[in-house]
Amino acid sequence: MSDAFLAACRAAIGAEHVSTAQADTASYLTDWRGRFTGRCRAVLRPADGDAVAQLVRLCAQFRVPLVPQGGRTGLVLGSVPDASGDAVVLSLRRLNRIRAIDPFNRTMTVDAGCILHDIQQEAARHGMLFPLSLAAEGSCSIGGNLSTNAGGTGVLRYGNTRELCLGLEVVTAAGEVWDSLRGLRKDNTGYDLRDLYIGAEGTLGVITGAVLKLFPQPKAAITALVALGSARDALDLLKLAENACGPTLTGYELMSDICLRLVASHFPALPQPFPEHYPQYALLELSSHESEAHAVALLENAIEAALEAGVARDAVVATSIAQSRGLWAIREHIPLAQAAAGKNIKHDISLPISRIADFVRHTDALLARAYPGVQVVCFGHLGDGNLHYNVAPPEAIGHEEFLFEQAAVNRIVHDSVTQFGGSISAEHGIGALKREELARYKSPVELNLMRALKAALDPLGIMNPGKIL
Ligand code: FAD
């Protein structure tokens, strides 16, 4: 059966785009963090939406599960196959055309395999902005961003990927093409199917194209790093900066001192902005459509007010693009520094912004009681209520050994998240990694609705099985 299936795939997209040899498939099978390596029947690399539709029809006919894959930078084991070797990996990387730009509608139509950075560059070439931005932007694809409803650093001003998409082209689980590449900002014609496929992690269909929203390019962007006494001060500064700067405040990131120390020890060439250490730091970005002077004046006024009110302890405002990049580099190197330090137990959580400081104090204390000396590496997109709350072992415990505590640590953190009205997955999704946690924390009503949707849209269960549900 598998031979007939593979022969049909080869006939559909060319033998050179169907790989079965281990040497050719290996780079598609391990997740970005290197935690899991799956197996597959083959890797299929179609060139366009029609070819994707042909392959999905073959998968349906031969009952072969398929795992859509973009840049494979997802962090919840969503884009790699399981260990059974039954599934095929459907790589979207060859779907990489920018199809059209409409400057009056402020939209760009793209193939799903386009790399996020290429889309940003193309928008900039036309004097516009595509504001989705995250540290993996050099290798993640827009199809992956849509399928995980990625967040990143611009959510405070521009929203998640869902808010940046006006239309989709999707190959359904039956292999039909649903063309909804409409650049409409208003369209109330029944159920919102677009929003269903966004964030579905490839479990309902394959996204092959999208219409993206573009924005006017700001004239200037200014960055500052502010030293703070506590997470509570970070909330006060956020409120103060939002009031003072309005929609020019486009980014607000929180980093604890442990994060800065980690980055300094693993990447000593990066700037160390303050001569002394403080408990917390906030990274602010302002984007002005007037001028750099306007952005600097707004930011400096906000920081002065924060220093006077005792909310801020010290601050550095970047005076050049290089300095601004240096400050962002500190933030973006935290995951890399953590990876270099050894494995830890990660949580991508969101909370009502007003409850973040209390959550951090409460949960830090619970963890310290359960594991004296434990290190919480906490950073994230505070302006969106999103924390990366990562737990590293006390010095006496090895990193690998501490991973045995994963379930117990997750229970402490996720129970606390639930108690404070938050979510166990803010922006990375569920994948295979958090499937059991989802089943634990979602209500039976919500889970049943999700299962009903899955059964209706993928009755054969071939679309990325074992992910989310
Ligand atoms: P993949 O990893 O290939 O796939 C992700 C999921 O989408 C899988 O379930 C896959 O099956 C599905 N999928 C992929 N393409 C399609 C398609 N065309 N149709 C249907 N399903 C598809 N995320 C954030 O939200 N914010 C961040 O700030 C952030 N920072 C990151 C920093 C680093 C260094 C890394 C490595 C990751 C980060 N991420 C972040 C994770 C984020 O989910 C991914 O980077 C990105 O959105 C996934 O894109 P991808 O093309 O790599 O998708």
XYZ file of C-alpha atoms and ligand atoms in Angstrom:
522
model
C 0.000 0.000 0.000
C 2.738 2.423 0.945
C 4.510 1.842 -2.380
C 1.377 2.704 -4.335
C 0.925 5.797 -2.158
C 4.510 6.955 -2.635
C 4.387 6.207 -6.350
C 1.283 8.391 -6.629
C 3.010 11.180 -4.651
C 6.022 10.978 -6.988
C 3.756 11.161 -9.998
C 2.007 14.195 -8.509
C 5.007 16.371 -7.553
C 8.085 14.724 -9.076
C 10.274 12.027 -7.522
C 12.942 14.570 -6.519
C 10.430 16.189 -4.136
C 9.535 12.952 -2.333
C 12.266 11.908 0.116
C 12.385 8.628 1.978
C 16.106 8.099 2.644
C 17.076 8.816 6.238
C 19.822 11.217 5.175
C 17.239 13.329 3.312
C 14.439 13.219 5.896
C 16.527 13.634 9.081
C 16.478 17.443 9.103
C 12.642 17.464 9.142
C 12.170 15.183 12.121
C 13.678 16.867 15.188
C 12.007 19.783 16.936
C 13.788 23.146 17.263
C 14.838 22.566 20.867
C 16.167 19.111 20.063
C 13.884 17.392 22.583
C 12.217 14.904 20.280
C 12.987 13.141 17.024
C 10.102 11.472 15.214
C 9.981 9.135 12.223
C 8.148 9.493 8.941
C 7.154 7.532 5.855
C 8.378 10.321 3.596
C 8.917 14.054 3.328
C 6.804 15.652 0.586
C 7.763 19.045 -0.834
C 5.010 20.419 -3.110
C 5.553 23.683 -4.983
C 2.067 25.220 -4.898
C -1.450 24.982 -3.511
C -2.732 22.678 -6.242
C 0.070 20.217 -5.551
C -0.736 20.386 -1.818
C -4.375 19.582 -2.652
C -3.341 16.599 -4.789
C -1.155 15.244 -1.974
C -3.859 15.706 0.680
C -6.320 13.823 -1.556
C -3.793 10.983 -1.786
C -3.333 10.992 1.989
C -7.122 10.780 2.399
C -7.388 7.989 -0.178
C -4.574 5.923 1.385
C -5.424 6.995 4.996
C -1.928 8.378 5.533
C -1.600 10.950 8.344
C 0.208 14.156 7.399
C 2.135 16.722 9.402
C 2.242 20.198 7.835
C 5.624 21.820 8.400
C 6.884 25.358 7.797
C 10.150 26.550 9.339
C 10.035 23.927 12.146
C 10.662 26.605 14.793
C 7.499 25.788 16.756
C 8.111 25.122 20.444
C 5.408 22.551 21.316
C 6.307 19.571 19.094
C 3.557 20.484 16.602
C 5.519 20.289 13.354
C 7.345 16.990 13.830
C 5.782 13.549 13.342
C 5.399 11.027 16.155
C 7.612 7.968 16.574
C 5.350 5.553 14.660
C 6.764 6.346 11.212
C 3.229 6.258 9.731
C 2.915 9.944 8.832
C 4.326 11.978 5.997
C 5.821 15.414 6.593
C 4.271 17.946 4.217
C 6.884 20.679 3.940
C 5.518 24.037 2.747
C 8.932 25.604 2.200
C 8.693 25.635 -1.601
C 5.499 27.692 -1.448
C 7.525 30.885 -1.155
C 6.077 33.437 -3.588
C 4.952 36.914 -2.652
C 1.861 36.899 -4.885
C 0.727 40.546 -4.824
C 0.900 43.854 -3.001
C -2.047 46.254 -2.944
C -0.775 49.598 -1.602
C -4.244 51.216 -1.456
C -5.830 48.300 0.372
C -2.604 47.983 2.397
C -2.431 44.235 1.889
C 0.092 41.649 0.728
C -0.913 38.231 -0.627
C 1.651 35.520 0.038
C 2.287 31.804 -0.201
C 2.196 30.084 3.193
C 5.842 29.009 3.036
C 7.212 32.570 2.785
C 9.746 33.310 5.504
C 8.515 35.999 7.895
C 11.664 38.110 7.458
C 11.204 38.131 3.655
C 7.640 39.399 4.113
C 8.827 42.173 6.450
C 11.499 43.171 3.896
C 9.047 43.171 1.011
C 6.648 45.400 2.962
C 9.511 47.775 3.788
C 10.518 47.940 0.106
C 7.031 49.322 -0.543
C 7.325 51.816 2.325
C 5.017 49.819 4.579
C 5.235 47.719 7.706
C 4.283 44.124 8.392
C 4.523 44.286 12.183
C 4.746 40.624 13.192
C 8.193 40.218 14.733
C 9.771 37.398 16.731
C 13.230 36.022 17.327
C 12.657 33.126 14.894
C 11.679 35.471 12.028
C 14.695 34.495 9.893
C 13.428 30.914 9.572
C 9.747 30.679 10.554
C 7.098 30.737 7.822
C 3.924 32.789 7.692
C 1.911 29.546 7.445
C 3.460 28.452 10.748
C 2.843 31.891 12.277
C -0.818 31.698 11.249
C -1.198 28.098 12.367
C 0.168 28.917 15.825
C -1.401 32.403 15.911
C 2.071 33.651 16.832
C 2.459 36.719 19.049
C 5.927 38.237 19.300
C 7.028 41.713 20.262
C 4.466 43.934 18.468
C 1.224 42.518 19.925
C 0.704 45.447 22.279
C 0.106 47.754 19.299
C -0.764 45.466 16.355
C -2.221 42.269 17.837
C -1.415 38.581 17.261
C -1.046 37.045 13.790
C -4.824 36.506 13.734
C -5.313 40.286 13.786
C -2.850 40.684 10.902
C -4.642 38.351 8.473
C -7.617 39.262 6.290
C -7.945 36.160 4.136
C -6.731 32.601 3.712
C -6.347 29.911 1.098
C -6.715 26.489 2.707
C -6.546 22.923 1.467
C -9.181 21.078 3.482
C -8.682 17.606 4.924
C -10.623 16.266 1.910
C -8.124 17.897 -0.462
C -10.442 20.673 -1.658
C -9.127 24.204 -2.082
C -11.023 26.839 -0.076
C -10.089 30.156 -1.652
C -10.852 32.993 0.729
C -8.015 35.300 -0.283
C -10.159 38.368 0.301
C -8.673 41.627 1.492
C -11.786 42.703 3.357
C -11.759 44.427 6.712
C -15.477 43.820 7.147
C -17.186 40.583 6.106
C -20.001 39.303 8.303
C -21.216 36.462 6.118
C -21.701 33.589 8.516
C -19.291 31.538 10.593
C -15.719 32.819 10.599
C -13.876 29.907 9.008
C -10.677 31.935 8.692
C -10.402 32.272 12.446
C -10.964 28.543 12.793
C -7.952 27.624 10.676
C -5.755 30.272 12.326
C -4.230 28.737 15.456
C -5.369 25.212 14.488
C -1.734 23.969 14.292
C -2.377 22.043 11.085
C -5.048 19.823 12.662
C -7.933 21.002 10.433
C -6.346 21.729 7.049
C -3.263 23.110 5.313
C -2.898 26.872 4.873
C -1.390 27.535 1.442
C -1.843 31.307 1.084
C -2.828 34.405 3.038
C -3.763 38.051 2.649
C -1.848 40.065 5.249
C -2.530 43.526 6.633
C 0.146 46.160 6.123
C 0.585 49.399 8.056
C 2.238 52.749 7.421
C 5.966 52.563 8.159
C 6.762 54.609 11.302
C 9.318 57.392 10.756
C 11.283 56.478 13.866
C 11.563 53.776 16.506
C 13.191 54.436 19.872
C 14.157 51.847 22.459
C 14.897 52.180 26.165
C 15.818 49.809 28.968
C 14.499 50.778 32.399
C 15.775 49.285 35.663
C 13.076 48.464 38.210
C 12.704 47.299 41.792
C 9.969 44.702 41.203
C 7.430 43.199 38.800
C 4.827 45.479 40.438
C 6.939 48.502 39.370
C 6.937 47.086 35.833
C 3.126 47.249 35.848
C 3.170 50.821 37.170
C 5.660 51.817 34.472
C 3.510 50.163 31.791
C 0.470 52.163 32.883
C 2.460 55.359 33.059
C 4.038 54.776 29.615
C 0.676 53.884 28.020
C -0.891 57.047 29.398
C 2.049 59.220 28.342
C 2.790 57.682 24.946
C -0.561 56.274 23.745
C -0.355 54.118 20.610
C 3.297 55.091 19.995
C 4.196 52.503 22.658
C 4.646 49.448 20.435
C 6.645 47.095 22.646
C 6.954 46.407 26.365
C 9.087 43.465 27.483
C 9.923 42.321 31.008
C 13.212 40.640 31.967
C 14.316 39.639 35.452
C 17.881 40.106 36.648
C 18.536 36.355 36.331
C 17.869 36.740 32.582
C 20.423 39.545 32.199
C 23.020 37.648 34.209
C 22.484 34.535 32.053
C 22.880 36.527 28.828
C 25.992 38.304 30.165
C 27.666 35.039 31.116
C 26.938 33.218 27.831
C 27.167 36.192 25.436
C 29.714 38.553 27.030
C 30.047 40.578 23.795
C 26.487 41.895 24.163
C 26.017 45.246 25.957
C 25.592 45.325 29.736
C 23.696 48.585 30.043
C 23.885 49.261 33.802
C 26.913 49.246 36.126
C 24.845 47.612 38.868
C 22.076 45.010 38.991
C 18.358 45.563 39.666
C 15.618 42.978 40.312
C 13.699 43.628 37.055
C 14.058 45.474 33.742
C 11.537 46.701 31.181
C 12.407 47.123 27.516
C 10.237 49.785 25.873
C 9.856 50.528 22.185
C 8.134 53.619 20.810
C 7.314 54.084 17.120
C 6.469 57.563 15.897
C 4.826 58.587 12.658
C 6.005 62.159 13.211
C 9.749 62.164 13.857
C 12.549 60.730 15.957
C 12.517 63.884 18.083
C 8.812 63.281 18.827
C 9.486 59.687 19.932
C 12.511 60.690 22.047
C 10.570 63.503 23.744
C 7.641 61.192 24.600
C 9.903 58.455 25.912
C 12.155 60.748 27.929
C 9.151 62.454 29.522
C 7.653 59.086 30.495
C 10.954 57.871 31.951
C 11.525 61.126 33.861
C 8.053 60.849 35.381
C 8.773 57.211 36.334
C 12.095 58.144 37.961
C 10.463 61.001 39.882
C 7.613 58.761 41.066
C 10.129 56.170 42.288
C 8.744 53.590 39.822
C 12.017 53.429 37.859
C 15.528 53.228 39.341
C 17.666 53.925 36.264
C 17.233 54.031 32.480
C 19.167 53.894 29.216
C 17.662 55.368 26.045
C 19.258 54.089 22.830
C 20.585 56.988 20.774
C 21.432 54.994 17.639
C 20.069 52.051 15.684
C 23.089 50.018 16.818
C 22.335 50.741 20.483
C 18.681 49.903 19.966
C 19.627 46.586 18.336
C 21.968 45.922 21.266
C 19.125 46.333 23.774
C 16.821 44.077 21.741
C 19.666 41.573 21.366
C 19.753 41.163 25.157
C 16.054 40.260 25.123
C 16.357 37.953 22.128
C 19.385 36.114 23.534
C 17.597 35.039 26.723
C 16.249 31.770 25.191
C 19.668 31.073 23.672
C 21.471 31.747 26.956
C 19.012 29.470 28.717
C 19.605 26.733 26.159
C 23.371 27.104 26.700
C 22.911 26.898 30.492
C 21.086 23.562 30.272
C 17.583 22.179 30.092
C 14.821 23.763 32.155
C 11.061 23.473 32.517
C 9.329 26.054 30.346
C 5.935 27.700 30.579
C 4.414 30.077 28.053
C 1.582 31.603 30.022
C -0.706 34.599 29.947
C -2.508 36.392 32.734
C -4.663 39.450 33.169
C -1.973 42.165 33.262
C -3.277 43.460 36.598
C -2.576 40.075 38.268
C 0.934 39.417 36.962
C 2.890 40.761 39.931
C 0.778 38.768 42.401
C 1.077 35.643 40.246
C 4.874 35.943 40.125
C 5.195 36.493 43.899
C 2.799 33.647 44.716
C 4.232 31.110 42.262
C 7.895 31.948 42.994
C 7.138 31.245 46.670
C 5.403 27.906 45.927
C 8.340 26.743 43.805
C 10.928 27.893 46.362
C 9.087 25.895 49.035
C 8.957 22.754 46.870
C 12.514 23.083 45.486
C 14.707 25.267 47.719
C 17.242 27.189 45.602
C 15.218 26.825 42.396
C 15.869 29.495 39.737
C 12.916 31.089 37.954
C 13.960 32.634 34.647
C 11.029 34.928 33.938
C 10.748 37.235 30.950
C 8.198 38.014 28.280
C 5.806 40.310 26.527
C 4.432 42.008 29.648
C 2.389 44.491 27.634
C 0.288 41.509 26.425
C 0.193 39.756 29.808
C 2.452 37.017 28.383
C 5.273 35.573 30.493
C 7.840 32.930 29.668
C 8.089 31.493 33.163
C 10.913 28.991 33.012
C 12.107 26.948 35.947
C 15.774 25.907 36.227
C 17.089 23.495 38.882
C 18.714 24.436 42.170
C 22.518 24.175 41.969
C 22.556 20.815 43.769
C 20.335 19.171 41.114
C 21.502 18.414 37.555
C 19.499 19.812 34.625
C 18.606 16.375 33.228
C 17.674 15.064 36.680
C 15.395 18.079 37.274
C 13.383 17.208 34.159
C 11.952 14.257 36.116
C 10.146 16.913 38.167
C 8.482 18.348 35.041
C 4.969 17.080 35.811
C 5.124 18.288 39.418
C 6.525 21.695 38.421
C 3.899 22.063 35.676
C 1.214 21.298 38.217
C 2.414 24.054 40.561
C 2.733 26.621 37.763
C -0.374 25.762 35.739
C -2.609 25.418 38.828
C -1.409 28.854 39.862
C -2.023 30.236 36.349
C -5.575 28.908 36.514
C -6.094 30.319 39.997
C -5.070 33.777 38.703
C -7.392 33.546 35.668
C -4.698 32.883 33.043
C -3.926 30.546 30.136
C -1.401 27.680 29.998
C -0.433 28.607 26.429
C -0.179 32.263 25.477
C 1.463 32.138 22.059
C 3.242 28.850 21.336
C 0.178 26.628 21.025
C -0.504 23.123 22.318
C 1.107 20.706 19.820
C 1.905 17.303 21.308
C 3.705 18.833 24.290
C 0.752 20.368 26.121
C -2.021 18.074 24.961
C -2.525 16.504 28.365
C -2.381 19.874 30.085
C -5.086 21.140 27.715
C -7.297 18.169 28.577
C -6.762 18.924 32.249
C -7.497 22.636 32.226
C -10.175 23.127 29.524
C -13.777 22.621 30.541
C -15.577 19.484 29.227
C -17.912 21.756 27.257
C -14.992 23.474 25.515
C -13.214 20.176 24.808
C -16.377 18.647 23.341
C -16.888 21.632 21.042
C -13.282 21.342 19.878
C -13.649 17.588 19.261
C -16.861 18.183 17.300
C -15.092 20.698 15.049
C -12.175 18.333 14.497
C -14.518 15.449 13.608
C -16.510 17.639 11.205
C -13.537 19.110 9.360
C -11.188 16.112 9.465
C -13.436 13.037 9.700
C -10.625 10.632 8.745
C -8.322 12.077 11.409
C -5.390 12.450 9.017
C -4.505 16.088 9.762
C -1.598 16.258 12.215
C -3.008 13.578 14.543
C -1.959 13.639 18.188
C -1.630 17.415 18.221
C -3.908 19.644 20.363
C -6.552 16.921 21.032
P 6.378 25.106 12.309
O 7.189 24.930 13.527
O 6.852 24.445 11.081
O 4.874 24.619 12.612
C 4.187 25.063 13.737
C 2.770 24.451 13.730
O 2.030 24.948 12.624
C 2.759 22.936 13.561
O 1.665 22.416 14.263
C 2.564 22.716 12.069
O 1.957 21.494 11.773
C 1.669 23.885 11.712
N 1.874 24.418 10.370
C 2.998 24.963 9.849
N 2.752 25.431 8.615
C 1.457 25.166 8.350
C 0.590 25.403 7.235
N 1.023 26.050 6.154
N -0.694 24.986 7.305
C -1.166 24.352 8.418
N -0.395 24.104 9.485
C 0.892 24.519 9.464
N 6.230 32.320 18.984
C 5.535 33.408 19.336
O 4.312 33.393 19.220
N 6.153 34.527 19.801
C 7.496 34.618 19.935
O 8.014 35.642 20.370
C 8.254 33.475 19.547
N 9.592 33.515 19.625
C 10.294 32.426 19.227
C 11.687 32.495 19.293
C 12.462 31.425 18.887
C 13.959 31.516 18.962
C 11.813 30.251 18.402
C 12.614 29.084 17.936
C 10.431 30.178 18.325
C 9.660 31.245 18.755
N 8.266 31.213 18.709
C 7.560 32.321 19.072
C 7.523 29.983 18.326
C 6.660 30.170 17.106
O 5.496 29.339 17.162
C 7.297 29.892 15.798
O 8.536 30.515 15.695
C 6.508 30.186 14.518
O 5.267 30.834 14.661
C 6.246 28.880 13.856
O 6.463 29.005 12.483
P 7.119 27.802 11.668
O 7.000 28.128 10.232
O 8.468 27.480 12.156
O 6.091 26.641 12.022
